[in-house]
Coordinates of C-alpha atoms and ligand atoms in Angstrom, one line a residue:
M146 CA -64.7 -58.5 25.7
Q147 CA -65.9 -60.8 22.9
A148 CA -68.9 -60.1 20.7
L149 CA -72.3 -60.6 22.4
D150 CA -74.6 -63.5 21.8
E151 CA -77.2 -62.8 19.1
N152 CA -80.0 -63.7 21.4
I153 CA -79.0 -61.0 23.8
L154 CA -78.7 -58.4 21.1
E155 CA -82.1 -59.4 19.7
K156 CA -83.7 -58.8 23.2
C157 CA -82.2 -55.3 23.1
R158 CA -83.3 -54.6 19.6
S159 CA -86.9 -55.6 20.2
A160 CA -87.3 -54.0 23.6
K161 CA -89.8 -51.2 24.0
R162 CA -89.9 -50.3 27.7
V163 CA -86.4 -50.3 29.2
V164 CA -85.3 -49.5 32.7
A165 CA -81.6 -49.3 33.7
I166 CA -80.5 -49.4 37.3
T167 CA -76.9 -48.1 37.9
G168 CA -74.5 -48.1 40.8
A169 CA -71.1 -46.8 41.6
G170 CA -69.4 -49.2 39.1
I171 CA -70.6 -47.1 36.1
S172 CA -68.7 -44.0 37.5
A173 CA -65.6 -46.0 38.4
E174 CA -64.2 -45.4 34.9
S175 CA -64.6 -41.7 35.5
G176 CA -62.3 -42.0 38.5
I177 CA -64.9 -42.0 41.3
P178 CA -64.1 -44.6 43.9
T179 CA -66.8 -47.2 44.4
F180 CA -68.3 -47.6 47.9
R181 CA -67.2 -51.1 48.7
G182 CA -64.0 -51.3 46.6
K183 CA -60.5 -50.9 47.9
N184 CA -60.5 -47.1 47.5
G185 CA -63.9 -46.7 49.2
Y186 CA -62.4 -45.5 52.5
W187 CA -61.7 -41.9 53.5
K188 CA -59.2 -41.5 56.3
S189 CA -60.2 -44.5 58.3
Y190 CA -63.9 -44.2 57.7
R191 CA -66.1 -46.4 55.5
A192 CA -69.1 -44.8 53.8
E193 CA -71.4 -46.5 56.3
D194 CA -69.6 -44.7 59.2
L195 CA -70.3 -41.2 57.8
A196 CA -73.4 -41.4 55.6
N197 CA -75.9 -41.5 58.5
F198 CA -77.8 -38.9 60.5
E199 CA -76.3 -40.0 63.8
S200 CA -72.7 -39.4 62.6
F201 CA -73.9 -36.0 61.2
Q202 CA -75.4 -35.0 64.5
K203 CA -72.2 -36.0 66.4
N204 CA -69.8 -34.3 64.0
P205 CA -71.4 -32.3 61.1
I206 CA -68.1 -30.7 60.1
L207 CA -66.5 -34.1 59.7
V208 CA -69.3 -35.4 57.5
W209 CA -69.4 -32.2 55.5
E210 CA -65.6 -32.4 55.0
W211 CA -66.1 -35.9 53.5
Y212 CA -68.9 -34.5 51.2
Q213 CA -66.7 -31.6 50.2
M214 CA -63.9 -34.0 49.3
R215 CA -66.3 -36.1 47.3
M216 CA -67.9 -33.1 45.6
E217 CA -64.5 -32.0 44.4
I218 CA -63.8 -35.5 42.9
C219 CA -67.3 -35.4 41.2
R220 CA -66.8 -31.9 39.9
K221 CA -63.5 -32.9 38.3
A222 CA -64.8 -36.2 36.9
E223 CA -66.2 -36.4 33.4
P224 CA -69.1 -38.7 32.2
N225 CA -67.6 -41.7 30.5
P226 CA -68.8 -43.7 27.5
G227 CA -71.1 -45.8 29.8
H228 CA -72.9 -42.7 31.0
L229 CA -73.2 -41.4 27.4
A230 CA -74.5 -44.7 26.1
I231 CA -77.3 -44.6 28.7
A232 CA -78.2 -41.0 27.9
K233 CA -78.3 -42.0 24.2
M234 CA -80.7 -45.0 25.0
E235 CA -83.4 -42.5 25.9
S236 CA -83.8 -41.7 22.2
L237 CA -83.5 -45.3 21.0
Y238 CA -86.4 -46.8 22.9
P239 CA -90.0 -45.7 23.1
E240 CA -89.8 -45.7 26.9
F241 CA -86.5 -45.5 28.8
H242 CA -86.0 -44.8 32.5
L243 CA -82.9 -44.6 34.5
I244 CA -82.8 -45.3 38.2
T245 CA -79.4 -44.5 39.7
Q246 CA -78.0 -45.0 43.2
N247 CA -75.2 -42.6 42.3
V248 CA -75.2 -39.1 43.7
D249 CA -72.3 -37.9 41.5
N250 CA -74.4 -36.0 38.9
L251 CA -72.6 -37.7 36.0
H252 CA -75.7 -39.1 34.5
P253 CA -77.5 -35.7 34.2
R254 CA -74.2 -34.2 32.9
A255 CA -74.1 -36.9 30.2
G256 CA -77.6 -35.9 29.1
S257 CA -79.9 -38.3 30.9
K258 CA -83.3 -36.7 31.4
N259 CA -85.6 -39.6 32.4
I260 CA -83.8 -40.2 35.7
T261 CA -84.6 -41.0 39.3
E262 CA -81.7 -40.2 41.6
L263 CA -82.7 -42.7 44.3
H264 CA -80.2 -41.5 46.8
G265 CA -80.1 -37.8 46.0
N266 CA -77.5 -35.6 44.4
I267 CA -74.3 -34.5 46.0
F268 CA -74.6 -31.0 44.7
T269 CA -77.8 -30.3 46.6
T270 CA -78.4 -29.4 50.3
R271 CA -81.4 -29.1 52.5
C272 CA -82.2 -27.7 56.0
T273 CA -82.3 -30.1 59.0
K274 CA -85.3 -28.2 60.4
C275 CA -87.3 -26.3 57.7
T276 CA -88.1 -26.9 54.1
Y277 CA -85.2 -24.9 52.6
N278 CA -83.2 -26.7 49.9
S279 CA -80.8 -25.5 47.3
T280 CA -78.1 -26.4 44.8
L281 CA -74.5 -26.0 45.8
G282 CA -72.3 -24.1 43.4
S283 CA -68.6 -24.5 43.1
D284 CA -67.8 -21.8 45.6
S285 CA -66.4 -23.0 48.9
F286 CA -68.5 -22.4 52.0
P287 CA -67.9 -22.3 55.8
L288 CA -68.6 -25.5 57.6
P289 CA -71.2 -26.4 58.6
P290 CA -73.4 -24.4 56.2
I291 CA -76.3 -22.6 57.9
C292 CA -79.9 -22.2 56.6
P293 CA -80.6 -18.7 55.4
N294 CA -84.2 -19.1 56.5
C295 CA -84.0 -20.5 60.0
N296 CA -80.3 -20.6 61.0
S297 CA -80.3 -24.3 61.5
I298 CA -77.5 -26.5 60.1
L299 CA -77.8 -27.5 56.4
R300 CA -77.2 -31.2 55.5
P301 CA -76.3 -32.9 52.2
N302 CA -79.6 -33.7 50.4
I303 CA -78.6 -37.4 50.3
L304 CA -80.6 -40.4 51.5
W305 CA -78.4 -41.8 54.2
F306 CA -78.3 -45.3 55.8
G307 CA -81.3 -45.8 58.0
E308 CA -83.4 -43.2 56.3
S309 CA -86.7 -43.8 54.4
Y310 CA -87.1 -43.6 50.7
D311 CA -89.8 -41.3 49.3
I312 CA -92.8 -43.6 48.8
K313 CA -94.1 -41.6 45.8
V314 CA -90.7 -41.9 44.1
L315 CA -90.5 -45.6 44.8
D316 CA -94.1 -46.2 43.5
D317 CA -93.3 -44.4 40.3
C318 CA -90.2 -46.6 39.8
I319 CA -92.1 -49.7 40.6
Q320 CA -94.7 -48.9 37.9
K321 CA -92.0 -48.5 35.4
L322 CA -90.2 -51.7 36.5
R323 CA -93.4 -53.8 36.4
S324 CA -94.1 -52.8 32.8
A325 CA -90.4 -53.0 31.6
D326 CA -89.5 -55.6 29.0
L327 CA -85.8 -55.1 29.4
L328 CA -83.9 -54.4 32.6
L329 CA -80.2 -53.4 32.7
I330 CA -78.5 -53.6 36.0
I331 CA -75.1 -51.9 35.8
G332 CA -72.2 -51.7 38.3
T333 CA -73.9 -52.3 41.6
S334 CA -72.9 -54.8 44.2
G335 CA -76.5 -55.3 45.2
Q336 CA -75.8 -54.7 48.9
V337 CA -78.5 -52.2 49.5
T338 CA -82.0 -53.7 50.0
V339 CA -84.3 -51.3 48.1
P340 CA -82.4 -51.1 44.8
V341 CA -82.3 -54.9 44.8
Y342 CA -86.0 -55.1 45.6
L343 CA -86.6 -52.7 42.6
A344 CA -84.6 -54.9 40.3
E345 CA -86.5 -58.0 41.5
E346 CA -89.8 -56.3 40.7
A347 CA -88.9 -56.1 37.0
I348 CA -87.4 -59.6 37.0
Q349 CA -90.5 -61.1 38.6
S350 CA -92.8 -59.2 36.2
G351 CA -91.0 -60.9 33.2
A352 CA -88.5 -58.3 32.0
Y353 CA -85.5 -59.8 30.3
S354 CA -82.7 -58.9 32.7
I355 CA -79.0 -58.2 31.9
E356 CA -76.4 -57.5 34.5
I357 CA -73.2 -55.7 33.6
N358 CA -70.5 -55.9 36.2
L359 CA -66.8 -56.6 36.6
D360 CA -67.6 -59.1 39.3
R361 CA -70.6 -61.1 40.4
S362 CA -73.2 -59.4 42.7
T363 CA -76.1 -60.5 44.8
L364 CA -78.3 -60.2 41.7
S365 CA -76.1 -62.3 39.3
K366 CA -78.0 -65.5 40.0
K367 CA -81.4 -63.9 39.5
V368 CA -80.8 -62.3 36.1
N369 CA -81.2 -63.8 32.6
V370 CA -77.6 -62.9 31.7
H371 CA -74.6 -61.7 33.6
L372 CA -72.2 -59.9 31.3
Q373 CA -68.8 -59.7 33.0
G374 CA -67.0 -56.6 31.8
S375 CA -66.6 -52.9 32.3
A376 CA -69.8 -50.8 32.1
S377 CA -68.6 -48.5 29.3
E378 CA -67.4 -51.4 27.1
V379 CA -70.4 -53.6 27.4
L380 CA -73.0 -50.8 27.2
Q381 CA -71.5 -49.7 23.9
L382 CA -71.9 -53.3 22.6
L383 CA -75.6 -53.2 23.6
M384 CA -76.4 -50.1 21.6
V385 CA -77.9 -52.1 18.7
K386 CA -81.1 -50.2 17.9
Ligands
APR1066 N1 -67.9 -51.7 35.3 C1 -68.9 -52.4 35.8 N2 -68.9 -52.7 37.1 C2 -68.0 -52.2 37.9 C3 -66.9 -51.4 37.4 C4 -66.9 -51.1 36.0 N3 -65.9 -50.4 35.5 N4 -66.1 -51.1 38.5 C5 -66.7 -51.6 39.6 N5 -67.8 -52.3 39.3 C6 -68.8 -53.0 40.1 C7 -68.1 -53.7 41.3 O1 -67.8 -55.0 40.9 C8 -69.3 -53.7 42.3 O2 -70.2 -54.8 42.2 O3 -69.5 -51.9 40.7 C9 -70.0 -52.4 42.0 C10 -69.9 -51.3 43.0 O4 -70.5 -51.7 44.2 P1 -70.6 -50.7 45.5 O5 -69.3 -50.0 45.7 O6 -71.2 -51.5 46.6 O7 -71.6 -49.5 45.0 P2 -73.2 -49.6 44.9 O8 -73.7 -50.9 44.6 O9 -73.6 -48.5 43.9 O10 -73.6 -49.1 46.3 C11 -75.0 -48.9 46.6 O11 -74.5 -48.2 48.8 O12 -73.1 -46.9 50.1 C12 -74.3 -47.0 49.5 O13 -75.8 -45.2 49.0 C13 -74.6 -45.8 48.6 O14 -75.6 -45.7 46.4 C14 -74.7 -46.4 47.3 C15 -75.2 -47.8 47.6

């Protein structure tokens, strides 16, 4: 990757309110397969086939097996320089917020604190009937896990396809995006409507927008700059404060 244009660096230097939106691409360099890449399948299933409530109702054990396999990958993975750069940005800007679509827990492990995990966290579970929720440790558990309060089945605390986002969480993100002067969009294909809508909120409100991706995405045409490269490499070049 060659040196970045001075105009882009100046936008980063002068920014005060920054929002970053990340997707699976930032964790690819930690060894976590992206959703829509060539390693995004498990057995013959695509993420879309398993990450929905209907599939869970039909076969909770199958869906839990998929999550257990993914939890194991996430547990073994380490945050990479891209996650670390984003965590560091919190101390470089007066306001910095991270909105991630990733559930792999690598951003919190890298030290990010101002974070919205839009689609949940793979290490958390909640009851399908009552309000019970908890964090999953590293111990294995019988499948499907059962709620200690009401004996119903526990499910991964993940926002699945077809499920509604928490309106309060979205409102909070929208406020931050509307006042952002710099938007970083990192490693997402832009195939999921709500994260794309969130990015557009900031773009339409006048934030200078930089996309970092190995390939083009549905957002590439809408941003001020598309930086083609790996998230970890490019993010380190953008740390110019
Ligand atoms: N650096 C930068 N970008 C990368 C890298 C990398 N090292 N590796 C891959 N990418 C890019 C790919 O080019 C692709 O555009 O990351 C993107 C990954 O896209 P997806 O697999 O579609 O993941 P994402 O956009 O996060 O998916 C969104 O869809 O399945 C649901 O809920 C799930 O949160 C997920 C959502």
